[in-house]
Amino acid sequence: MVDTNPTLNPVTGRQWDLNSLIEKLLELQDALLQSQERNIMLTAQTRELERVARDAEDLKSELANQGQLLSDKSRENKHLHQELTRMAGLMETRMQEVEDLKTVIGDLQHQLKTCQSERDLLAVMLTDAEQAARQVKRADSLSRAPGAPTQELYQPVQAETQKAGWMKYLKGKESR
């Protein structure tokens, strides 16, 4: 092995100069210091990037949760829409039934009024018939009584009573 002399520069083969060594040492210290500063700065940037990455992951997770929530709400809204559509159809059917019932009630009210009118008409006819029957009875009792006028005098009254009886009320019914 070759003995190396520590006072000689292995590259140049000359003896080391103390000033050049100190300069070299200072240059190396400056380079080391700059590297350390750059290392600290890069470490800080790395931490910041890691924090941003964690925040991004949190945001991604939050967005996924929001997407799931929106999906659930969308399904719920779709279900509610279907239910409201069904209810609207049912209400439309019920409204049509109500309109039909109003029509039926109107018809029944008209029929009731007609029946009441006919009842009143029949009551008047019955009253007229009873009065005519009483007049006929009176006429019979008068004709049997001594000195009473003859039957011929009451015949026009009976004919008029029969003519003005219940037949006259049928005219109103025919006009309907």
JSON list of C-alpha atoms in Angstrom, two decimals:
[
{"chain": "A", "resi": 1, "resn": "MET", "atom": "CA", "xyz": [0.00, 0.00, 0.00]},
{"chain": "A", "resi": 2, "resn": "VAL", "atom": "CA", "xyz": [1.04, 3.45, -0.66]},
{"chain": "A", "resi": 3, "resn": "ASP", "atom": "CA", "xyz": [1.48, 5.75, 2.25]},
{"chain": "A", "resi": 4, "resn": "THR", "atom": "CA", "xyz": [-0.40, 8.92, 1.76]},
{"chain": "A", "resi": 5, "resn": "ASN", "atom": "CA", "xyz": [0.83, 12.06, 3.15]},
{"chain": "A", "resi": 6, "resn": "PRO", "atom": "CA", "xyz": [-1.90, 14.01, 4.86]},
{"chain": "A", "resi": 7, "resn": "THR", "atom": "CA", "xyz": [-0.28, 17.30, 4.01]},
{"chain": "A", "resi": 8, "resn": "LEU", "atom": "CA", "xyz": [-0.50, 16.63, 0.26]},
{"chain": "A", "resi": 9, "resn": "ASN", "atom": "CA", "xyz": [-3.60, 17.14, -1.81]},
{"chain": "A", "resi": 10, "resn": "PRO", "atom": "CA", "xyz": [-4.36, 13.79, -3.43]},
{"chain": "A", "resi": 11, "resn": "VAL", "atom": "CA", "xyz": [-5.92, 15.42, -6.50]},
{"chain": "A", "resi": 12, "resn": "THR", "atom": "CA", "xyz": [-3.33, 18.04, -7.27]},
{"chain": "A", "resi": 13, "resn": "GLY", "atom": "CA", "xyz": [-0.38, 16.48, -5.56]},
{"chain": "A", "resi": 14, "resn": "ARG", "atom": "CA", "xyz": [0.59, 19.72, -3.89]},
{"chain": "A", "resi": 15, "resn": "GLN", "atom": "CA", "xyz": [0.67, 20.54, -0.29]},
{"chain": "A", "resi": 16, "resn": "TRP", "atom": "CA", "xyz": [-2.47, 21.81, 1.34]},
{"chain": "A", "resi": 17, "resn": "ASP", "atom": "CA", "xyz": [-2.75, 25.47, 1.86]},
{"chain": "A", "resi": 18, "resn": "LEU", "atom": "CA", "xyz": [-4.39, 26.42, 5.14]},
{"chain": "A", "resi": 19, "resn": "ASN", "atom": "CA", "xyz": [-6.23, 29.42, 3.68]},
{"chain": "A", "resi": 20, "resn": "SER", "atom": "CA", "xyz": [-7.62, 27.39, 0.81]},
{"chain": "A", "resi": 21, "resn": "LEU", "atom": "CA", "xyz": [-8.72, 24.72, 3.28]},
{"chain": "A", "resi": 22, "resn": "ILE", "atom": "CA", "xyz": [-10.49, 27.29, 5.44]},
{"chain": "A", "resi": 23, "resn": "GLU", "atom": "CA", "xyz": [-12.16, 28.71, 2.34]},
{"chain": "A", "resi": 24, "resn": "LYS", "atom": "CA", "xyz": [-13.18, 25.28, 1.28]},
{"chain": "A", "resi": 25, "resn": "LEU", "atom": "CA", "xyz": [-14.49, 24.57, 4.76]},
{"chain": "A", "resi": 26, "resn": "LEU", "atom": "CA", "xyz": [-16.48, 27.81, 4.76]},
{"chain": "A", "resi": 27, "resn": "GLU", "atom": "CA", "xyz": [-17.89, 26.98, 1.33]},
{"chain": "A", "resi": 28, "resn": "LEU", "atom": "CA", "xyz": [-18.90, 23.56, 2.56]},
{"chain": "A", "resi": 29, "resn": "GLN", "atom": "CA", "xyz": [-20.48, 25.09, 5.68]},
{"chain": "A", "resi": 30, "resn": "ASP", "atom": "CA", "xyz": [-22.44, 27.54, 3.53]},
{"chain": "A", "resi": 31, "resn": "ALA", "atom": "CA", "xyz": [-23.56, 24.70, 1.27]},
{"chain": "A", "resi": 32, "resn": "LEU", "atom": "CA", "xyz": [-24.51, 22.62, 4.35]},
{"chain": "A", "resi": 33, "resn": "LEU", "atom": "CA", "xyz": [-26.41, 25.55, 5.84]},
{"chain": "A", "resi": 34, "resn": "GLN", "atom": "CA", "xyz": [-28.26, 26.17, 2.56]},
{"chain": "A", "resi": 35, "resn": "SER", "atom": "CA", "xyz": [-29.06, 22.47, 2.31]},
{"chain": "A", "resi": 36, "resn": "GLN", "atom": "CA", "xyz": [-30.37, 22.47, 5.88]},
{"chain": "A", "resi": 37, "resn": "GLU", "atom": "CA", "xyz": [-32.48, 25.56, 5.19]},
{"chain": "A", "resi": 38, "resn": "ARG", "atom": "CA", "xyz": [-33.79, 23.96, 1.99]},
{"chain": "A", "resi": 39, "resn": "ASN", "atom": "CA", "xyz": [-34.42, 20.73, 3.92]},
{"chain": "A", "resi": 40, "resn": "ILE", "atom": "CA", "xyz": [-36.39, 22.64, 6.60]},
{"chain": "A", "resi": 41, "resn": "MET", "atom": "CA", "xyz": [-38.35, 24.47, 3.90]},
{"chain": "A", "resi": 42, "resn": "LEU", "atom": "CA", "xyz": [-39.05, 21.23, 2.02]},
{"chain": "A", "resi": 43, "resn": "THR", "atom": "CA", "xyz": [-40.09, 19.52, 5.27]},
{"chain": "A", "resi": 44, "resn": "ALA", "atom": "CA", "xyz": [-42.51, 22.35, 5.98]},
{"chain": "A", "resi": 45, "resn": "GLN", "atom": "CA", "xyz": [-43.87, 22.12, 2.44]},
{"chain": "A", "resi": 46, "resn": "THR", "atom": "CA", "xyz": [-44.18, 18.35, 2.81]},
{"chain": "A", "resi": 47, "resn": "ARG", "atom": "CA", "xyz": [-46.16, 18.78, 6.03]},
{"chain": "A", "resi": 48, "resn": "GLU", "atom": "CA", "xyz": [-48.35, 21.39, 4.35]},
{"chain": "A", "resi": 49, "resn": "LEU", "atom": "CA", "xyz": [-48.94, 19.07, 1.40]},
{"chain": "A", "resi": 50, "resn": "GLU", "atom": "CA", "xyz": [-49.76, 16.20, 3.77]},
{"chain": "A", "resi": 51, "resn": "ARG", "atom": "CA", "xyz": [-52.26, 18.46, 5.56]},
{"chain": "A", "resi": 52, "resn": "VAL", "atom": "CA", "xyz": [-53.78, 19.47, 2.22]},
{"chain": "A", "resi": 53, "resn": "ALA", "atom": "CA", "xyz": [-53.96, 15.78, 1.24]},
{"chain": "A", "resi": 54, "resn": "ARG", "atom": "CA", "xyz": [-55.73, 14.95, 4.52]},
{"chain": "A", "resi": 55, "resn": "ASP", "atom": "CA", "xyz": [-58.12, 17.86, 3.95]},
{"chain": "A", "resi": 56, "resn": "ALA", "atom": "CA", "xyz": [-58.71, 16.62, 0.41]},
{"chain": "A", "resi": 57, "resn": "GLU", "atom": "CA", "xyz": [-59.47, 13.13, 1.76]},
{"chain": "A", "resi": 58, "resn": "ASP", "atom": "CA", "xyz": [-61.84, 14.63, 4.32]},
{"chain": "A", "resi": 59, "resn": "LEU", "atom": "CA", "xyz": [-63.54, 16.66, 1.60]},
{"chain": "A", "resi": 60, "resn": "LYS", "atom": "CA", "xyz": [-63.74, 13.59, -0.61]},
{"chain": "A", "resi": 61, "resn": "SER", "atom": "CA", "xyz": [-65.34, 11.66, 2.24]},
{"chain": "A", "resi": 62, "resn": "GLU", "atom": "CA", "xyz": [-67.72, 14.54, 2.95]},
{"chain": "A", "resi": 63, "resn": "LEU", "atom": "CA", "xyz": [-68.66, 14.73, -0.74]},
{"chain": "A", "resi": 64, "resn": "ALA", "atom": "CA", "xyz": [-69.30, 10.98, -0.79]},
{"chain": "A", "resi": 65, "resn": "ASN", "atom": "CA", "xyz": [-71.54, 11.37, 2.27]},
{"chain": "A", "resi": 66, "resn": "GLN", "atom": "CA", "xyz": [-73.35, 14.31, 0.68]},
{"chain": "A", "resi": 67, "resn": "GLY", "atom": "CA", "xyz": [-73.78, 12.29, -2.51]},
{"chain": "A", "resi": 68, "resn": "GLN", "atom": "CA", "xyz": [-75.30, 9.43, -0.52]},
{"chain": "A", "resi": 69, "resn": "LEU", "atom": "CA", "xyz": [-77.56, 11.86, 1.32]},
{"chain": "A", "resi": 70, "resn": "LEU", "atom": "CA", "xyz": [-78.67, 13.44, -1.96]},
{"chain": "A", "resi": 71, "resn": "SER", "atom": "CA", "xyz": [-79.31, 10.00, -3.40]},
{"chain": "A", "resi": 72, "resn": "ASP", "atom": "CA", "xyz": [-81.46, 9.12, -0.38]},
{"chain": "A", "resi": 73, "resn": "LYS", "atom": "CA", "xyz": [-83.33, 12.42, -0.63]},
{"chain": "A", "resi": 74, "resn": "SER", "atom": "CA", "xyz": [-83.83, 11.88, -4.35]},
{"chain": "A", "resi": 75, "resn": "ARG", "atom": "CA", "xyz": [-85.35, 8.44, -3.73]},
{"chain": "A", "resi": 76, "resn": "GLU", "atom": "CA", "xyz": [-87.51, 9.90, -0.96]},
{"chain": "A", "resi": 77, "resn": "ASN", "atom": "CA", "xyz": [-88.66, 12.74, -3.25]},
{"chain": "A", "resi": 78, "resn": "LYS", "atom": "CA", "xyz": [-89.43, 10.25, -6.00]},
{"chain": "A", "resi": 79, "resn": "HIS", "atom": "CA", "xyz": [-91.50, 8.19, -3.55]},
{"chain": "A", "resi": 80, "resn": "LEU", "atom": "CA", "xyz": [-93.29, 11.33, -2.31]},
{"chain": "A", "resi": 81, "resn": "HIS", "atom": "CA", "xyz": [-93.94, 12.40, -5.91]},
{"chain": "A", "resi": 82, "resn": "GLN", "atom": "CA", "xyz": [-95.46, 9.01, -6.68]},
{"chain": "A", "resi": 83, "resn": "GLU", "atom": "CA", "xyz": [-97.57, 9.18, -3.53]},
{"chain": "A", "resi": 84, "resn": "LEU", "atom": "CA", "xyz": [-98.73, 12.73, -4.35]},
{"chain": "A", "resi": 85, "resn": "THR", "atom": "CA", "xyz": [-99.57, 11.68, -7.90]},
{"chain": "A", "resi": 86, "resn": "ARG", "atom": "CA", "xyz": [-101.61, 8.76, -6.55]},
{"chain": "A", "resi": 87, "resn": "MET", "atom": "CA", "xyz": [-103.35, 11.06, -4.06]},
{"chain": "A", "resi": 88, "resn": "ALA", "atom": "CA", "xyz": [-104.06, 13.63, -6.80]},
{"chain": "A", "resi": 89, "resn": "GLY", "atom": "CA", "xyz": [-105.63, 10.90, -8.94]},
{"chain": "A", "resi": 90, "resn": "LEU", "atom": "CA", "xyz": [-107.67, 9.70, -5.99]},
{"chain": "A", "resi": 91, "resn": "MET", "atom": "CA", "xyz": [-108.78, 13.26, -5.22]},
{"chain": "A", "resi": 92, "resn": "GLU", "atom": "CA", "xyz": [-109.73, 13.77, -8.87]},
{"chain": "A", "resi": 93, "resn": "THR", "atom": "CA", "xyz": [-111.83, 10.59, -8.72]},
{"chain": "A", "resi": 94, "resn": "ARG", "atom": "CA", "xyz": [-113.46, 11.75, -5.48]},
{"chain": "A", "resi": 95, "resn": "MET", "atom": "CA", "xyz": [-114.16, 15.18, -6.97]},
{"chain": "A", "resi": 96, "resn": "GLN", "atom": "CA", "xyz": [-115.83, 13.51, -9.96]},
{"chain": "A", "resi": 97, "resn": "GLU", "atom": "CA", "xyz": [-117.88, 11.39, -7.55]},
{"chain": "A", "resi": 98, "resn": "VAL", "atom": "CA", "xyz": [-118.87, 14.56, -5.66]},
{"chain": "A", "resi": 99, "resn": "GLU", "atom": "CA", "xyz": [-119.93, 16.20, -8.91]},
{"chain": "A", "resi": 100, "resn": "ASP", "atom": "CA", "xyz": [-121.95, 13.10, -9.80]},
{"chain": "A", "resi": 101, "resn": "LEU", "atom": "CA", "xyz": [-123.53, 13.12, -6.35]},
{"chain": "A", "resi": 102, "resn": "LYS", "atom": "CA", "xyz": [-124.40, 16.82, -6.74]},
{"chain": "A", "resi": 103, "resn": "THR", "atom": "CA", "xyz": [-126.12, 15.97, -10.01]},
{"chain": "A", "resi": 104, "resn": "VAL", "atom": "CA", "xyz": [-128.00, 13.09, -8.39]},
{"chain": "A", "resi": 105, "resn": "ILE", "atom": "CA", "xyz": [-128.98, 15.30, -5.43]},
{"chain": "A", "resi": 106, "resn": "GLY", "atom": "CA", "xyz": [-130.22, 17.97, -7.85]},
{"chain": "A", "resi": 107, "resn": "ASP", "atom": "CA", "xyz": [-132.29, 15.36, -9.67]},
{"chain": "A", "resi": 108, "resn": "LEU", "atom": "CA", "xyz": [-133.64, 14.01, -6.39]},
{"chain": "A", "resi": 109, "resn": "GLN", "atom": "CA", "xyz": [-134.52, 17.53, -5.22]},
{"chain": "A", "resi": 110, "resn": "HIS", "atom": "CA", "xyz": [-136.35, 18.11, -8.49]},
{"chain": "A", "resi": 111, "resn": "GLN", "atom": "CA", "xyz": [-138.17, 14.79, -8.08]},
{"chain": "A", "resi": 112, "resn": "LEU", "atom": "CA", "xyz": [-139.00, 15.68, -4.48]},
{"chain": "A", "resi": 113, "resn": "LYS", "atom": "CA", "xyz": [-140.42, 19.04, -5.55]},
{"chain": "A", "resi": 114, "resn": "THR", "atom": "CA", "xyz": [-142.40, 17.27, -8.27]},
{"chain": "A", "resi": 115, "resn": "CYS", "atom": "CA", "xyz": [-143.69, 14.72, -5.76]},
{"chain": "A", "resi": 116, "resn": "GLN", "atom": "CA", "xyz": [-144.61, 17.49, -3.31]},
{"chain": "A", "resi": 117, "resn": "SER", "atom": "CA", "xyz": [-146.35, 19.37, -6.09]},
{"chain": "A", "resi": 118, "resn": "GLU", "atom": "CA", "xyz": [-148.24, 16.23, -7.12]},
{"chain": "A", "resi": 119, "resn": "ARG", "atom": "CA", "xyz": [-149.10, 15.55, -3.47]},
{"chain": "A", "resi": 120, "resn": "ASP", "atom": "CA", "xyz": [-150.44, 19.06, -3.09]},
{"chain": "A", "resi": 121, "resn": "LEU", "atom": "CA", "xyz": [-152.34, 18.66, -6.34]},
{"chain": "A", "resi": 122, "resn": "LEU", "atom": "CA", "xyz": [-153.79, 15.35, -5.16]},
{"chain": "A", "resi": 123, "resn": "ALA", "atom": "CA", "xyz": [-154.76, 16.96, -1.85]},
{"chain": "A", "resi": 124, "resn": "VAL", "atom": "CA", "xyz": [-156.59, 19.73, -3.73]},
{"chain": "A", "resi": 125, "resn": "MET", "atom": "CA", "xyz": [-158.24, 17.14, -5.96]},
{"chain": "A", "resi": 126, "resn": "LEU", "atom": "CA", "xyz": [-159.28, 15.09, -2.94]},
{"chain": "A", "resi": 127, "resn": "THR", "atom": "CA", "xyz": [-160.69, 18.18, -1.28]},
{"chain": "A", "resi": 128, "resn": "ASP", "atom": "CA", "xyz": [-162.59, 19.04, -4.47]},
{"chain": "A", "resi": 129, "resn": "ALA", "atom": "CA", "xyz": [-163.87, 15.47, -4.73]},
{"chain": "A", "resi": 130, "resn": "GLU", "atom": "CA", "xyz": [-165.01, 15.52, -1.10]},
{"chain": "A", "resi": 131, "resn": "GLN", "atom": "CA", "xyz": [-166.78, 18.83, -1.67]},
{"chain": "A", "resi": 132, "resn": "ALA", "atom": "CA", "xyz": [-168.41, 17.45, -4.81]},
{"chain": "A", "resi": 133, "resn": "ALA", "atom": "CA", "xyz": [-169.48, 14.33, -2.91]},
{"chain": "A", "resi": 134, "resn": "ARG", "atom": "CA", "xyz": [-171.00, 16.51, -0.14]},
{"chain": "A", "resi": 135, "resn": "GLN", "atom": "CA", "xyz": [-172.83, 18.59, -2.73]},
{"chain": "A", "resi": 136, "resn": "VAL", "atom": "CA", "xyz": [-174.17, 15.44, -4.33]},
{"chain": "A", "resi": 137, "resn": "LYS", "atom": "CA", "xyz": [-175.27, 14.14, -0.92]},
{"chain": "A", "resi": 138, "resn": "ARG", "atom": "CA", "xyz": [-176.92, 17.45, -0.15]},
{"chain": "A", "resi": 139, "resn": "ALA", "atom": "CA", "xyz": [-178.60, 17.44, -3.53]},
{"chain": "A", "resi": 140, "resn": "ASP", "atom": "CA", "xyz": [-179.84, 13.87, -2.93]},
{"chain": "A", "resi": 141, "resn": "SER", "atom": "CA", "xyz": [-181.10, 14.74, 0.52]},
{"chain": "A", "resi": 142, "resn": "LEU", "atom": "CA", "xyz": [-182.82, 17.86, -0.82]},
{"chain": "A", "resi": 143, "resn": "SER", "atom": "CA", "xyz": [-184.37, 15.97, -3.70]},
{"chain": "A", "resi": 144, "resn": "ARG", "atom": "CA", "xyz": [-185.86, 13.43, -1.28]},
{"chain": "A", "resi": 145, "resn": "ALA", "atom": "CA", "xyz": [-187.27, 16.06, 0.95]},
{"chain": "A", "resi": 146, "resn": "PRO", "atom": "CA", "xyz": [-190.90, 17.03, 0.32]},
{"chain": "A", "resi": 147, "resn": "GLY", "atom": "CA", "xyz": [-191.27, 20.20, -1.67]},
{"chain": "A", "resi": 148, "resn": "ALA", "atom": "CA", "xyz": [-187.65, 20.10, -2.81]},
{"chain": "A", "resi": 149, "resn": "PRO", "atom": "CA", "xyz": [-186.63, 21.18, -6.28]},
{"chain": "A", "resi": 150, "resn": "THR", "atom": "CA", "xyz": [-186.30, 18.43, -8.81]},
{"chain": "A", "resi": 151, "resn": "GLN", "atom": "CA", "xyz": [-183.18, 16.57, -9.74]},
{"chain": "A", "resi": 152, "resn": "GLU", "atom": "CA", "xyz": [-182.80, 18.47, -13.00]},
{"chain": "A", "resi": 153, "resn": "LEU", "atom": "CA", "xyz": [-181.86, 21.65, -11.17]},
{"chain": "A", "resi": 154, "resn": "TYR", "atom": "CA", "xyz": [-178.80, 20.05, -9.62]},
{"chain": "A", "resi": 155, "resn": "GLN", "atom": "CA", "xyz": [-177.68, 18.22, -12.73]},
{"chain": "A", "resi": 156, "resn": "PRO", "atom": "CA", "xyz": [-175.71, 21.22, -14.18]},
{"chain": "A", "resi": 157, "resn": "VAL", "atom": "CA", "xyz": [-173.90, 21.66, -10.83]},
{"chain": "A", "resi": 158, "resn": "GLN", "atom": "CA", "xyz": [-172.92, 17.99, -10.76]},
{"chain": "A", "resi": 159, "resn": "ALA", "atom": "CA", "xyz": [-171.73, 18.06, -14.37]},
{"chain": "A", "resi": 160, "resn": "GLU", "atom": "CA", "xyz": [-169.66, 21.17, -13.74]},
{"chain": "A", "resi": 161, "resn": "THR", "atom": "CA", "xyz": [-168.20, 19.68, -10.54]},
{"chain": "A", "resi": 162, "resn": "GLN", "atom": "CA", "xyz": [-167.24, 16.51, -12.36]},
{"chain": "A", "resi": 163, "resn": "LYS", "atom": "CA", "xyz": [-165.74, 18.50, -15.23]},
{"chain": "A", "resi": 164, "resn": "ALA", "atom": "CA", "xyz": [-163.79, 20.74, -12.86]},
{"chain": "A", "resi": 165, "resn": "GLY", "atom": "CA", "xyz": [-162.66, 17.71, -10.77]},
{"chain": "A", "resi": 166, "resn": "TRP", "atom": "CA", "xyz": [-159.31, 16.04, -10.87]},
{"chain": "A", "resi": 167, "resn": "MET", "atom": "CA", "xyz": [-159.15, 15.85, -14.68]},
{"chain": "A", "resi": 168, "resn": "LYS", "atom": "CA", "xyz": [-158.39, 19.55, -14.97]},
{"chain": "A", "resi": 169, "resn": "TYR", "atom": "CA", "xyz": [-155.12, 19.02, -13.03]},
{"chain": "A", "resi": 170, "resn": "LEU", "atom": "CA", "xyz": [-153.80, 16.49, -15.54]},
{"chain": "A", "resi": 171, "resn": "LYS", "atom": "CA", "xyz": [-153.27, 19.26, -18.05]},
{"chain": "A", "resi": 172, "resn": "GLY", "atom": "CA", "xyz": [-150.34, 20.57, -16.05]},
{"chain": "A", "resi": 173, "resn": "LYS", "atom": "CA", "xyz": [-148.79, 17.11, -16.02]},
{"chain": "A", "resi": 174, "resn": "GLU", "atom": "CA", "xyz": [-149.01, 16.72, -19.79]},
{"chain": "A", "resi": 175, "resn": "SER", "atom": "CA", "xyz": [-147.10, 19.94, -20.35]},
{"chain": "A", "resi": 176, "resn": "ARG", "atom": "CA", "xyz": [-144.04, 18.60, -18.55]}
]
